[in-house]
Structures are given as structure tokens and as C-alpha cells.
Amino acid sequence: SAVAKAELEAVGIQVEIYGRDQIEELGMEAFLAVTEGSAEEPQFIVMTWNGEPNSDKKMALVGKGLTFDSGGYSLKPSAGMETMNTDMAGAASVIGAMKALALSKVEKNVVGIIAACENLISGAAYKPGDIIGSMSGKTIEVLNTDAEGRLTLADALWYAVKEVKADEVIDIATLTGACVVALADINTGAITNNESLMNEVKNAAEIAGEPVWELPTNDDYKELIKGTFGDLKNTGGRGAGTITAGLFLQEFVDDTPWVHLDIAGTSHLSTARGYLPKGATGVPVKTLYYLVKERA
């Protein structure tokens, strides 16, 4: 949050940071459940760029901000934790895109939103089998505490739609290992409820050289995340993991045009490729930048 504030206020972006008390007041029960195992205070960060002050239209960019993810009680193997300090790549992408838009003085209104926290183990941590609430009022059965990013995003997306009143929403997240299995580190996975917005994202991604692959959202997939004891399950099981994670998020955007970008593979490279070094890639900062800039 300190980095976001320092980097973005310097270029004219308004930054608001909410701590645990304010997050509780907002009713973000899903986000708070993930934070319970950590001694670090969660931070909810709202970044506003008013590039077009005479317009009420605005796009929200929502980034997953897990600063470290152990998996919680559904513990990751140690080899799977080595790069989990990069589980905030979605949040970093939002900060980077916001800064680029402000530096270029792009005449569009954009609001960046990050729910930042750690997912750790303690006596207070949330557990498999818990049923938790959410800002939307929907209840969620926790089947796996390592499916935590979607819980933080659920409340962040609802905030974007209901509090910010965004006209369109893009979320960016290192969300599923299933996306890496399906697309490796070459294509970003995408889910949408609006093909027009999806086509704009694809066009921006092509300009940026950051390829995106849209995945199907047949209604049958939605059955996999229907809850037994709550409204939703936080995982749909082994099959179609990227799709069911995206459809879980769709439950928190109502009818607002929305695109979900799963950057689990593309945000980090194990070996250098082309102009990209080993490590963090910055994907999809350029895509987000061109998406907004092409409209200005």
C-alpha cells in the first residue's frame, strides 16, 4: 500500500487505503476470512484517475493482492511456495497500468482496486469446511483454503460494482494452477460475460504482444460451484479449474460488463524468453494500458 501511495500520488492519482476496521465496516467477510491467519493488517487500496472529469463513465481494474500465499491449512508443498511472494502480480499490474495511464495523461476515468493480504496458518486462520459471508450477502463454502484469491476478489469486485459504480470491470489475478496446465506461460486465460468488452481486451492484448485466450462459460460449468450448505463453493474440483474460478468471480459483478484475466502462467517466467527476463514479466500492464488508451 505504501508503494501504491508513493508511486501513484506523485503522478496525480488519488489513493485511499482502508485498514481492518474499515474493511469490517464495509462487510467484506470473504476478504477478511483469508486475512485471519496473518499478523499483518489487510489493506484495501482504491486508486482513482480522473482523466475525463466531464464524464461519469469509469472502468475498474481489480488486482489480486496476495503478498504471500502459503495455501493456508490446504498447505502448498514447499516447492510450490517459492514464488508465492509474486501472488500479488495482479495488484502490481493494476498499479503499473494506473501509473502508465496517468503519465500519459490518458483522458479516461479509471479506478484501481486491490485487496491486499497474506494467506497464512495460525489458530485464528480460516479452515476447510467453514461457511463464510461476503460483501454481496452470498455465503461461501470453503472447501480449500488455497482457493483464497477468489475470496478476496469477490469482495473487491462487489465494491467495484456497487460502491465505485464502475461501468466495466477487468480483474487480473494469478488465480489458478489449472491455467498454467492449460496454457503454460504463453497465453493469459480469459473469462467474460460480455463479448464486446472481451474483443476490446483481445485487440489491446494483440497490440501489446501479450496473447490472451478466451475460455468457455457454458451453464453446465456453473453447476460445479453451486453450494450445498451455502450459495457457492470456493472450488469446483479438479476439472475446468480456471473456468470455475472465473465463474465464481462472475457471481460478484451482477450484469456489469466484465473480463477476468488469469495470469498465473504469464506473470512469471522460470526462464528468460525473448525480451522478457526470468522472473516477473509485467503482463498484462501493456494490455490494460492499450485497452484504455485506444478509447481516448
PDB file of C-alpha atoms in Angstrom:
ATOM      1  CA  SER A   1       0.000   0.000   0.000  1.00  0.00           C
ATOM      2  CA  ALA A   2       2.908   2.344   0.737  1.00  0.00           C
ATOM      3  CA  VAL A   3       4.349   1.680  -2.724  1.00  0.00           C
ATOM      4  CA  ALA A   4       0.995   2.328  -4.401  1.00  0.00           C
ATOM      5  CA  LYS A   5       0.564   5.573  -2.496  1.00  0.00           C
ATOM      6  CA  ALA A   6       4.089   6.853  -3.184  1.00  0.00           C
ATOM      7  CA  GLU A   7       4.173   5.862  -6.864  1.00  0.00           C
ATOM      8  CA  LEU A   8       0.685   6.984  -7.804  1.00  0.00           C
ATOM      9  CA  GLU A   9       0.098  10.156  -5.811  1.00  0.00           C
ATOM     10  CA  ALA A  10       3.277  11.534  -7.404  1.00  0.00           C
ATOM     11  CA  VAL A  11       1.578  11.364 -10.825  1.00  0.00           C
ATOM     12  CA  GLY A  12      -1.796  12.785  -9.797  1.00  0.00           C
ATOM     13  CA  ILE A  13      -3.735   9.666  -8.824  1.00  0.00           C
ATOM     14  CA  GLN A  14      -5.870   9.799  -5.687  1.00  0.00           C
ATOM     15  CA  VAL A  15      -5.070   6.882  -3.346  1.00  0.00           C
ATOM     16  CA  GLU A  16      -7.233   5.768  -0.419  1.00  0.00           C
ATOM     17  CA  ILE A  17      -6.106   2.975   1.915  1.00  0.00           C
ATOM     18  CA  TYR A  18      -8.524   1.186   4.253  1.00  0.00           C
ATOM     19  CA  GLY A  19      -7.405  -0.927   7.220  1.00  0.00           C
ATOM     20  CA  ARG A  20      -9.130  -3.792   9.013  1.00  0.00           C
ATOM     21  CA  ASP A  21     -11.729  -1.659  10.828  1.00  0.00           C
ATOM     22  CA  GLN A  22     -12.917  -0.002   7.622  1.00  0.00           C
ATOM     23  CA  ILE A  23     -12.885  -3.333   5.767  1.00  0.00           C
ATOM     24  CA  GLU A  24     -15.111  -4.778   8.507  1.00  0.00           C
ATOM     25  CA  GLU A  25     -17.460  -1.786   8.236  1.00  0.00           C
ATOM     26  CA  LEU A  26     -17.792  -2.452   4.510  1.00  0.00           C
ATOM     27  CA  GLY A  27     -18.847  -6.032   5.284  1.00  0.00           C
ATOM     28  CA  MET A  28     -16.034  -7.709   3.344  1.00  0.00           C
ATOM     29  CA  GLU A  29     -16.358 -11.024   5.164  1.00  0.00           C
ATOM     30  CA  ALA A  30     -14.799 -13.142   2.399  1.00  0.00           C
ATOM     31  CA  PHE A  31     -11.695 -10.940   2.181  1.00  0.00           C
ATOM     32  CA  LEU A  32     -11.375 -10.842   5.969  1.00  0.00           C
ATOM     33  CA  ALA A  33     -11.622 -14.641   6.261  1.00  0.00           C
ATOM     34  CA  VAL A  34      -8.455 -15.008   4.184  1.00  0.00           C
ATOM     35  CA  THR A  35      -6.578 -12.466   6.322  1.00  0.00           C
ATOM     36  CA  GLU A  36      -7.245 -14.082   9.709  1.00  0.00           C
ATOM     37  CA  GLY A  37      -4.103 -16.231   9.798  1.00  0.00           C
ATOM     38  CA  SER A  38      -1.700 -13.320   9.337  1.00  0.00           C
ATOM     39  CA  ALA A  39      -0.332 -10.842  11.865  1.00  0.00           C
ATOM     40  CA  GLU A  40      -0.123  -8.245   9.081  1.00  0.00           C
ATOM     41  CA  GLU A  41      -3.093  -5.902   8.759  1.00  0.00           C
ATOM     42  CA  PRO A  42      -5.012  -6.279   5.481  1.00  0.00           C
ATOM     43  CA  GLN A  43      -5.103  -3.256   3.221  1.00  0.00           C
ATOM     44  CA  PHE A  44      -7.871  -2.323   0.798  1.00  0.00           C
ATOM     45  CA  ILE A  45      -6.488   0.126  -1.732  1.00  0.00           C
ATOM     46  CA  VAL A  46      -8.577   2.342  -4.031  1.00  0.00           C
ATOM     47  CA  MET A  47      -6.745   4.359  -6.710  1.00  0.00           C
ATOM     48  CA  THR A  48      -8.647   6.921  -8.794  1.00  0.00           C
ATOM     49  CA  TRP A  49      -7.516   8.536 -12.062  1.00  0.00           C
ATOM     50  CA  ASN A  50      -9.977  11.174 -13.291  1.00  0.00           C
ATOM     51  CA  GLY A  51      -8.639  11.637 -16.791  1.00  0.00           C
ATOM     52  CA  GLU A  52     -12.039  12.647 -18.152  1.00  0.00           C
ATOM     53  CA  PRO A  53     -13.613  14.830 -15.435  1.00  0.00           C
ATOM     54  CA  ASN A  54     -16.655  15.780 -17.540  1.00  0.00           C
ATOM     55  CA  SER A  55     -17.736  12.141 -17.860  1.00  0.00           C
ATOM     56  CA  ASP A  56     -19.361   9.838 -15.308  1.00  0.00           C
ATOM     57  CA  LYS A  57     -18.134   6.730 -17.149  1.00  0.00           C
ATOM     58  CA  LYS A  58     -15.393   4.732 -15.448  1.00  0.00           C
ATOM     59  CA  MET A  59     -13.633   1.417 -15.727  1.00  0.00           C
ATOM     60  CA  ALA A  60     -12.439  -0.536 -12.687  1.00  0.00           C
ATOM     61  CA  LEU A  61      -9.224  -2.561 -12.694  1.00  0.00           C
ATOM     62  CA  VAL A  62      -9.250  -5.076  -9.833  1.00  0.00           C
ATOM     63  CA  GLY A  63      -5.996  -6.862  -8.958  1.00  0.00           C
ATOM     64  CA  LYS A  64      -5.409  -9.886  -6.746  1.00  0.00           C
ATOM     65  CA  GLY A  65      -3.027  -8.773  -3.989  1.00  0.00           C
ATOM     66  CA  LEU A  66      -1.835 -11.819  -2.033  1.00  0.00           C
ATOM     67  CA  THR A  67       1.580 -10.644  -0.831  1.00  0.00           C
ATOM     68  CA  PHE A  68       2.325 -14.210   0.244  1.00  0.00           C
ATOM     69  CA  ASP A  69       0.250 -17.362  -0.158  1.00  0.00           C
ATOM     70  CA  SER A  70       1.125 -20.454   1.874  1.00  0.00           C
ATOM     71  CA  GLY A  71      -2.153 -22.076   0.888  1.00  0.00           C
ATOM     72  CA  GLY A  72      -3.391 -21.832   4.461  1.00  0.00           C
ATOM     73  CA  TYR A  73      -4.497 -25.132   6.019  1.00  0.00           C
ATOM     74  CA  SER A  74      -4.744 -26.550   2.479  1.00  0.00           C
ATOM     75  CA  LEU A  75      -0.977 -26.129   2.584  1.00  0.00           C
ATOM     76  CA  LYS A  76       1.106 -25.867  -0.566  1.00  0.00           C
ATOM     77  CA  PRO A  77       4.207 -28.095  -0.871  1.00  0.00           C
ATOM     78  CA  SER A  78       7.374 -26.130  -0.110  1.00  0.00           C
ATOM     79  CA  ALA A  79       8.403 -26.128  -3.778  1.00  0.00           C
ATOM     80  CA  GLY A  80       5.057 -24.540  -4.589  1.00  0.00           C
ATOM     81  CA  MET A  81       5.665 -21.682  -2.160  1.00  0.00           C
ATOM     82  CA  GLU A  82       8.967 -20.437  -3.530  1.00  0.00           C
ATOM     83  CA  THR A  83       7.373 -17.924  -5.889  1.00  0.00           C
ATOM     84  CA  MET A  84       4.313 -17.113  -3.797  1.00  0.00           C
ATOM     85  CA  ASN A  85       5.689 -13.671  -2.991  1.00  0.00           C
ATOM     86  CA  THR A  86       4.607 -12.951  -6.588  1.00  0.00           C
ATOM     87  CA  ASP A  87       0.973 -13.870  -5.921  1.00  0.00           C
ATOM     88  CA  MET A  88       0.342 -10.129  -5.972  1.00  0.00           C
ATOM     89  CA  ALA A  89       1.208  -9.829  -9.676  1.00  0.00           C
ATOM     90  CA  GLY A  90      -2.372  -8.829 -10.492  1.00  0.00           C
ATOM     91  CA  ALA A  91      -2.202  -5.988  -7.984  1.00  0.00           C
ATOM     92  CA  ALA A  92       1.197  -4.917  -9.292  1.00  0.00           C
ATOM     93  CA  SER A  93      -0.225  -4.886 -12.830  1.00  0.00           C
ATOM     94  CA  VAL A  94      -3.023  -2.572 -11.753  1.00  0.00           C
ATOM     95  CA  ILE A  95      -0.567  -0.178 -10.091  1.00  0.00           C
ATOM     96  CA  GLY A  96       1.668  -0.251 -13.171  1.00  0.00           C
ATOM     97  CA  ALA A  97      -1.201   0.348 -15.591  1.00  0.00           C
ATOM     98  CA  MET A  98      -2.611   3.178 -13.482  1.00  0.00           C
ATOM     99  CA  LYS A  99       0.775   4.886 -13.394  1.00  0.00           C
ATOM    100  CA  ALA A 100       1.244   4.496 -17.160  1.00  0.00           C
ATOM    101  CA  LEU A 101      -2.199   5.986 -17.843  1.00  0.00           C
ATOM    102  CA  ALA A 102      -1.503   8.951 -15.571  1.00  0.00           C
ATOM    103  CA  LEU A 103       1.965   9.601 -17.012  1.00  0.00           C
ATOM    104  CA  SER A 104       0.423   9.615 -20.498  1.00  0.00           C
ATOM    105  CA  LYS A 105      -2.480  11.757 -19.249  1.00  0.00           C
ATOM    106  CA  VAL A 106      -4.965   9.411 -20.912  1.00  0.00           C
ATOM    107  CA  GLU A 107      -8.372  11.091 -20.921  1.00  0.00           C
ATOM    108  CA  LYS A 108     -10.425   8.302 -19.392  1.00  0.00           C
ATOM    109  CA  ASN A 109     -11.627   7.624 -15.839  1.00  0.00           C
ATOM    110  CA  VAL A 110     -10.130   4.525 -14.246  1.00  0.00           C
ATOM    111  CA  VAL A 111     -10.357   3.191 -10.682  1.00  0.00           C
ATOM    112  CA  GLY A 112      -7.835   0.615  -9.472  1.00  0.00           C
ATOM    113  CA  ILE A 113      -8.829  -1.678  -6.599  1.00  0.00           C
ATOM    114  CA  ILE A 114      -6.624  -4.045  -4.582  1.00  0.00           C
ATOM    115  CA  ALA A 115      -7.490  -6.252  -1.602  1.00  0.00           C
ATOM    116  CA  ALA A 116      -4.014  -6.919  -0.171  1.00  0.00           C
ATOM    117  CA  CYS A 117      -3.207  -9.537   2.479  1.00  0.00           C
ATOM    118  CA  GLU A 118      -1.334 -12.758   3.288  1.00  0.00           C
ATOM    119  CA  ASN A 119      -2.781 -16.285   3.408  1.00  0.00           C
ATOM    120  CA  LEU A 120      -1.084 -17.976   6.369  1.00  0.00           C
ATOM    121  CA  ILE A 121      -1.731 -20.534   9.103  1.00  0.00           C
ATOM    122  CA  SER A 122      -2.489 -19.744  12.742  1.00  0.00           C
ATOM    123  CA  GLY A 123      -5.014 -20.674  15.404  1.00  0.00           C
ATOM    124  CA  ALA A 124      -7.255 -17.945  14.010  1.00  0.00           C
ATOM    125  CA  ALA A 125      -6.930 -18.913  10.337  1.00  0.00           C
ATOM    126  CA  TYR A 126      -9.956 -19.940   8.320  1.00  0.00           C
ATOM    127  CA  LYS A 127     -10.372 -23.662   7.682  1.00  0.00           C
ATOM    128  CA  PRO A 128     -11.742 -26.107   5.111  1.00  0.00           C
ATOM    129  CA  GLY A 129     -15.393 -26.651   5.982  1.00  0.00           C
ATOM    130  CA  ASP A 130     -16.011 -23.075   7.102  1.00  0.00           C
ATOM    131  CA  ILE A 131     -19.001 -21.237   5.684  1.00  0.00           C
ATOM    132  CA  ILE A 132     -18.242 -17.549   5.282  1.00  0.00           C
ATOM    133  CA  GLY A 133     -20.163 -14.479   4.218  1.00  0.00           C
ATOM    134  CA  SER A 134     -19.308 -11.850   1.642  1.00  0.00           C
ATOM    135  CA  MET A 135     -19.980  -8.177   0.966  1.00  0.00           C
ATOM    136  CA  SER A 136     -22.663  -9.230  -1.537  1.00  0.00           C
ATOM    137  CA  GLY A 137     -24.561 -11.228   1.074  1.00  0.00           C
ATOM    138  CA  LYS A 138     -23.850 -14.531  -0.674  1.00  0.00           C
ATOM    139  CA  THR A 139     -22.487 -17.330   1.512  1.00  0.00           C
ATOM    140  CA  ILE A 140     -19.491 -19.428   0.501  1.00  0.00           C
ATOM    141  CA  GLU A 141     -18.478 -22.954   1.488  1.00  0.00           C
ATOM    142  CA  VAL A 142     -14.703 -23.094   1.917  1.00  0.00           C
ATOM    143  CA  LEU A 143     -13.587 -26.444   0.510  1.00  0.00           C
ATOM    144  CA  ASN A 144      -9.964 -25.408   0.026  1.00  0.00           C
ATOM    145  CA  THR A 145      -8.152 -22.543   1.759  1.00  0.00           C
ATOM    146  CA  ASP A 146      -5.703 -22.360  -1.145  1.00  0.00           C
ATOM    147  CA  ALA A 147      -8.561 -21.128  -3.341  1.00  0.00           C
ATOM    148  CA  GLU A 148      -8.269 -17.834  -1.483  1.00  0.00           C
ATOM    149  CA  GLY A 149      -7.653 -15.296  -4.231  1.00  0.00           C
ATOM    150  CA  ARG A 150     -11.204 -15.597  -5.488  1.00  0.00           C
ATOM    151  CA  LEU A 151     -12.496 -14.832  -1.980  1.00  0.00           C
ATOM    152  CA  THR A 152     -10.550 -11.572  -1.760  1.00  0.00           C
ATOM    153  CA  LEU A 153     -11.587 -10.688  -5.320  1.00  0.00           C
ATOM    154  CA  ALA A 154     -15.254 -11.452  -4.642  1.00  0.00           C
ATOM    155  CA  ASP A 155     -15.493  -8.537  -2.218  1.00  0.00           C
ATOM    156  CA  ALA A 156     -13.243  -6.294  -4.317  1.00  0.00           C
ATOM    157  CA  LEU A 157     -15.402  -6.888  -7.408  1.00  0.00           C
ATOM    158  CA  TRP A 158     -18.595  -6.224  -5.475  1.00  0.00           C
ATOM    159  CA  TYR A 159     -17.066  -2.984  -4.201  1.00  0.00           C
ATOM    160  CA  ALA A 160     -16.188  -2.001  -7.783  1.00  0.00           C
ATOM    161  CA  VAL A 161     -19.742  -2.607  -8.974  1.00  0.00           C
ATOM    162  CA  LYS A 162     -21.764  -1.317  -6.009  1.00  0.00           C
ATOM    163  CA  GLU A 163     -19.588   1.371  -4.377  1.00  0.00           C
ATOM    164  CA  VAL A 164     -17.479   2.674  -7.267  1.00  0.00           C
ATOM    165  CA  LYS A 165     -20.375   2.008  -9.670  1.00  0.00           C
ATOM    166  CA  ALA A 166     -17.958   1.091 -12.447  1.00  0.00           C
ATOM    167  CA  ASP A 167     -19.451   0.724 -15.923  1.00  0.00           C
ATOM    168  CA  GLU A 168     -16.965  -2.025 -16.812  1.00  0.00           C
ATOM    169  CA  VAL A 169     -14.659  -4.208 -14.737  1.00  0.00           C
ATOM    170  CA  ILE A 170     -11.439  -6.040 -15.558  1.00  0.00           C
ATOM    171  CA  ASP A 171      -9.909  -8.287 -12.901  1.00  0.00           C
ATOM    172  CA  ILE A 172      -6.348  -9.550 -13.072  1.00  0.00           C
ATOM    173  CA  ALA A 173      -5.169 -12.449 -10.928  1.00  0.00           C
ATOM    174  CA  THR A 174      -2.620 -15.226 -10.557  1.00  0.00           C
ATOM    175  CA  LEU A 175      -5.688 -17.298  -9.834  1.00  0.00           C
ATOM    176  CA  THR A 176      -5.268 -20.957 -10.801  1.00  0.00           C
ATOM    177  CA  GLY A 177      -2.573 -23.547 -11.350  1.00  0.00           C
ATOM    178  CA  ALA A 178      -5.057 -25.044 -13.803  1.00  0.00           C
ATOM    179  CA  CYS A 179      -4.416 -22.103 -16.126  1.00  0.00           C
ATOM    180  CA  VAL A 180      -0.701 -22.926 -16.172  1.00  0.00           C
ATOM    181  CA  VAL A 181      -1.533 -26.552 -17.018  1.00  0.00           C
ATOM    182  CA  ALA A 182      -3.819 -25.475 -19.865  1.00  0.00           C
ATOM    183  CA  LEU A 183      -1.903 -22.526 -21.345  1.00  0.00           C
ATOM    184  CA  ALA A 184       1.610 -22.691 -19.820  1.00  0.00           C
ATOM    185  CA  ASP A 185       3.328 -19.294 -19.585  1.00  0.00           C
ATOM    186  CA  ILE A 186       2.375 -18.329 -23.146  1.00  0.00           C
ATOM    187  CA  ASN A 187      -1.288 -17.251 -23.091  1.00  0.00           C
ATOM    188  CA  THR A 188      -3.265 -15.467 -20.393  1.00  0.00           C
ATOM    189  CA  GLY A 189      -6.589 -17.197 -19.737  1.00  0.00           C
ATOM    190  CA  ALA A 190      -9.766 -15.120 -20.002  1.00  0.00           C
ATOM    191  CA  ILE A 191     -13.411 -15.420 -18.945  1.00  0.00           C
ATOM    192  CA  THR A 192     -16.122 -12.869 -19.741  1.00  0.00           C
ATOM    193  CA  ASN A 193     -19.824 -12.077 -19.576  1.00  0.00           C
ATOM    194  CA  ASN A 194     -19.556  -9.537 -22.408  1.00  0.00           C
ATOM    195  CA  GLU A 195     -18.091 -10.400 -25.810  1.00  0.00           C
ATOM    196  CA  SER A 196     -17.816  -6.764 -26.904  1.00  0.00           C
ATOM    197  CA  LEU A 197     -15.527  -5.928 -23.978  1.00  0.00           C
ATOM    198  CA  MET A 198     -13.663  -9.212 -24.477  1.00  0.00           C
ATOM    199  CA  ASN A 199     -12.955  -8.292 -28.094  1.00  0.00           C
ATOM    200  CA  GLU A 200     -11.518  -4.958 -26.965  1.00  0.00           C
ATOM    201  CA  VAL A 201      -9.269  -6.773 -24.491  1.00  0.00           C
ATOM    202  CA  LYS A 202      -8.126  -9.179 -27.216  1.00  0.00           C
ATOM    203  CA  ASN A 203      -7.338  -6.247 -29.520  1.00  0.00           C
ATOM    204  CA  ALA A 204      -5.346  -4.480 -26.785  1.00  0.00           C
ATOM    205  CA  ALA A 205      -3.512  -7.723 -25.991  1.00  0.00           C
ATOM    206  CA  GLU A 206      -2.572  -8.126 -29.650  1.00  0.00           C
ATOM    207  CA  ILE A 207      -1.180  -4.585 -29.789  1.00  0.00           C
ATOM    208  CA  ALA A 208       0.730  -5.274 -26.557  1.00  0.00           C
ATOM    209  CA  GLY A 209       2.110  -8.631 -27.687  1.00  0.00           C
ATOM    210  CA  GLU A 210       0.553 -10.270 -24.610  1.00  0.00           C
ATOM    211  CA  PRO A 211      -1.676 -13.049 -26.035  1.00  0.00           C
ATOM    212  CA  VAL A 212      -4.996 -13.840 -24.372  1.00  0.00           C
ATOM    213  CA  TRP A 213      -7.104 -16.987 -24.827  1.00  0.00           C
ATOM    214  CA  GLU A 214     -10.816 -16.922 -24.011  1.00  0.00           C
ATOM    215  CA  LEU A 215     -12.231 -19.980 -22.230  1.00  0.00           C
ATOM    216  CA  PRO A 216     -15.841 -21.256 -22.444  1.00  0.00           C
ATOM    217  CA  THR A 217     -18.524 -20.477 -19.860  1.00  0.00           C
ATOM    218  CA  ASN A 218     -21.314 -22.960 -20.658  1.00  0.00           C
ATOM    219  CA  ASP A 219     -24.006 -23.020 -17.970  1.00  0.00           C
ATOM    220  CA  ASP A 220     -23.080 -26.610 -17.096  1.00  0.00           C
ATOM    221  CA  TYR A 221     -19.812 -25.356 -15.587  1.00  0.00           C
ATOM    222  CA  LYS A 222     -21.770 -23.196 -13.137  1.00  0.00           C
ATOM    223  CA  GLU A 223     -23.251 -26.325 -11.579  1.00  0.00           C
ATOM    224  CA  LEU A 224     -19.757 -27.241 -10.341  1.00  0.00           C
ATOM    225  CA  ILE A 225     -19.591 -24.279  -7.933  1.00  0.00           C
ATOM    226  CA  LYS A 226     -23.146 -24.429  -6.576  1.00  0.00           C
ATOM    227  CA  GLY A 227     -23.044 -24.825  -2.810  1.00  0.00           C
ATOM    228  CA  THR A 228     -24.704 -27.470  -0.673  1.00  0.00           C
ATOM    229  CA  PHE A 229     -24.682 -25.594   2.636  1.00  0.00           C
ATOM    230  CA  GLY A 230     -24.011 -22.127   1.222  1.00  0.00           C
ATOM    231  CA  ASP A 231     -24.749 -20.309  -2.018  1.00  0.00           C
ATOM    232  CA  LEU A 232     -21.397 -21.149  -3.601  1.00  0.00           C
ATOM    233  CA  LYS A 233     -18.383 -23.436  -3.180  1.00  0.00           C
ATOM    234  CA  ASN A 234     -14.957 -21.817  -3.425  1.00  0.00           C
ATOM    235  CA  THR A 235     -13.706 -24.578  -5.717  1.00  0.00           C
ATOM    236  CA  GLY A 236     -15.397 -26.700  -8.341  1.00  0.00           C
ATOM    237  CA  GLY A 237     -12.997 -29.607  -8.061  1.00  0.00           C
ATOM    238  CA  ARG A 238     -10.177 -30.781 -10.291  1.00  0.00           C
ATOM    239  CA  GLY A 239     -11.781 -30.340 -13.698  1.00  0.00           C
ATOM    240  CA  ALA A 240     -12.014 -26.985 -15.502  1.00  0.00           C
ATOM    241  CA  GLY A 241     -10.366 -25.187 -12.597  1.00  0.00           C
ATOM    242  CA  THR A 242      -9.699 -21.940 -14.445  1.00  0.00           C
ATOM    243  CA  ILE A 243     -13.242 -21.786 -15.789  1.00  0.00           C
ATOM    244  CA  THR A 244     -14.968 -22.496 -12.475  1.00  0.00           C
ATOM    245  CA  ALA A 245     -12.760 -19.946 -10.689  1.00  0.00           C
ATOM    246  CA  GLY A 246     -13.749 -17.342 -13.257  1.00  0.00           C
ATOM    247  CA  LEU A 247     -17.422 -18.237 -12.991  1.00  0.00           C
ATOM    248  CA  PHE A 248     -17.171 -17.926  -9.208  1.00  0.00           C
ATOM    249  CA  LEU A 249     -15.979 -14.332  -9.706  1.00  0.00           C
ATOM    250  CA  GLN A 250     -18.800 -13.645 -12.155  1.00  0.00           C
ATOM    251  CA  GLU A 251     -21.223 -14.166  -9.259  1.00  0.00           C
ATOM    252  CA  PHE A 252     -19.974 -10.860  -7.818  1.00  0.00           C
ATOM    253  CA  VAL A 253     -20.304  -8.499 -10.796  1.00  0.00           C
ATOM    254  CA  ASP A 254     -24.063  -8.724 -11.473  1.00  0.00           C
ATOM    255  CA  ASP A 255     -24.656  -7.721 -15.103  1.00  0.00           C
ATOM    256  CA  THR A 256     -21.750  -5.284 -15.308  1.00  0.00           C
ATOM    257  CA  PRO A 257     -19.560  -5.972 -18.376  1.00  0.00           C
ATOM    258  CA  TRP A 258     -16.562  -7.873 -17.013  1.00  0.00           C
ATOM    259  CA  VAL A 259     -13.437  -9.680 -18.132  1.00  0.00           C
ATOM    260  CA  HIS A 260     -11.328 -11.909 -15.886  1.00  0.00           C
ATOM    261  CA  LEU A 261      -7.649 -12.384 -16.778  1.00  0.00           C
ATOM    262  CA  ASP A 262      -5.853 -15.352 -15.189  1.00  0.00           C
ATOM    263  CA  ILE A 263      -2.131 -14.527 -15.323  1.00  0.00           C
ATOM    264  CA  ALA A 264      -0.930 -17.470 -13.218  1.00  0.00           C
ATOM    265  CA  GLY A 265       1.320 -18.598 -16.073  1.00  0.00           C
ATOM    266  CA  THR A 266       2.142 -15.380 -17.897  1.00  0.00           C
ATOM    267  CA  SER A 267       3.046 -13.144 -14.951  1.00  0.00           C
ATOM    268  CA  HIS A 268       6.246 -15.038 -14.104  1.00  0.00           C
ATOM    269  CA  LEU A 269       8.784 -16.921 -16.228  1.00  0.00           C
ATOM    270  CA  SER A 270      11.057 -19.691 -14.961  1.00  0.00           C
ATOM    271  CA  THR A 271      13.490 -18.975 -17.823  1.00  0.00           C
ATOM    272  CA  ALA A 272      14.046 -15.901 -19.976  1.00  0.00           C
ATOM    273  CA  ARG A 273      12.135 -15.704 -23.270  1.00  0.00           C
ATOM    274  CA  GLY A 274      12.612 -13.057 -25.948  1.00  0.00           C
ATOM    275  CA  TYR A 275      12.846  -9.638 -24.332  1.00  0.00           C
ATOM    276  CA  LEU A 276      11.393 -10.953 -21.058  1.00  0.00           C
ATOM    277  CA  PRO A 277      13.853 -11.918 -18.312  1.00  0.00           C
ATOM    278  CA  LYS A 278      13.454 -14.758 -15.851  1.00  0.00           C
ATOM    279  CA  GLY A 279      11.029 -13.736 -13.112  1.00  0.00           C
ATOM    280  CA  ALA A 280       8.212 -11.185 -13.183  1.00  0.00           C
ATOM    281  CA  THR A 281       7.045 -10.178 -16.669  1.00  0.00           C
ATOM    282  CA  GLY A 282       4.705  -7.254 -16.025  1.00  0.00           C
ATOM    283  CA  VAL A 283       1.958  -8.981 -18.026  1.00  0.00           C
ATOM    284  CA  PRO A 284      -0.690  -7.557 -18.601  1.00  0.00           C
ATOM    285  CA  VAL A 285       0.264  -3.913 -17.879  1.00  0.00           C
ATOM    286  CA  LYS A 286       0.573  -3.064 -21.583  1.00  0.00           C
ATOM    287  CA  THR A 287      -2.734  -4.737 -22.407  1.00  0.00           C
ATOM    288  CA  LEU A 288      -4.554  -2.711 -19.742  1.00  0.00           C
ATOM    289  CA  TYR A 289      -2.851   0.480 -20.909  1.00  0.00           C
ATOM    290  CA  TYR A 290      -3.824  -0.015 -24.562  1.00  0.00           C
ATOM    291  CA  LEU A 291      -7.348  -1.100 -23.613  1.00  0.00           C
ATOM    292  CA  VAL A 292      -7.960   2.300 -22.023  1.00  0.00           C
ATOM    293  CA  LYS A 293      -5.803   4.395 -24.374  1.00  0.00           C
ATOM    294  CA  GLU A 294      -7.454   3.070 -27.553  1.00  0.00           C
ATOM    295  CA  ARG A 295     -10.751   4.526 -26.303  1.00  0.00           C
ATOM    296  CA  ALA A 296      -9.412   8.001 -25.500  1.00  0.00           C
TER     297      ALA A 296
END
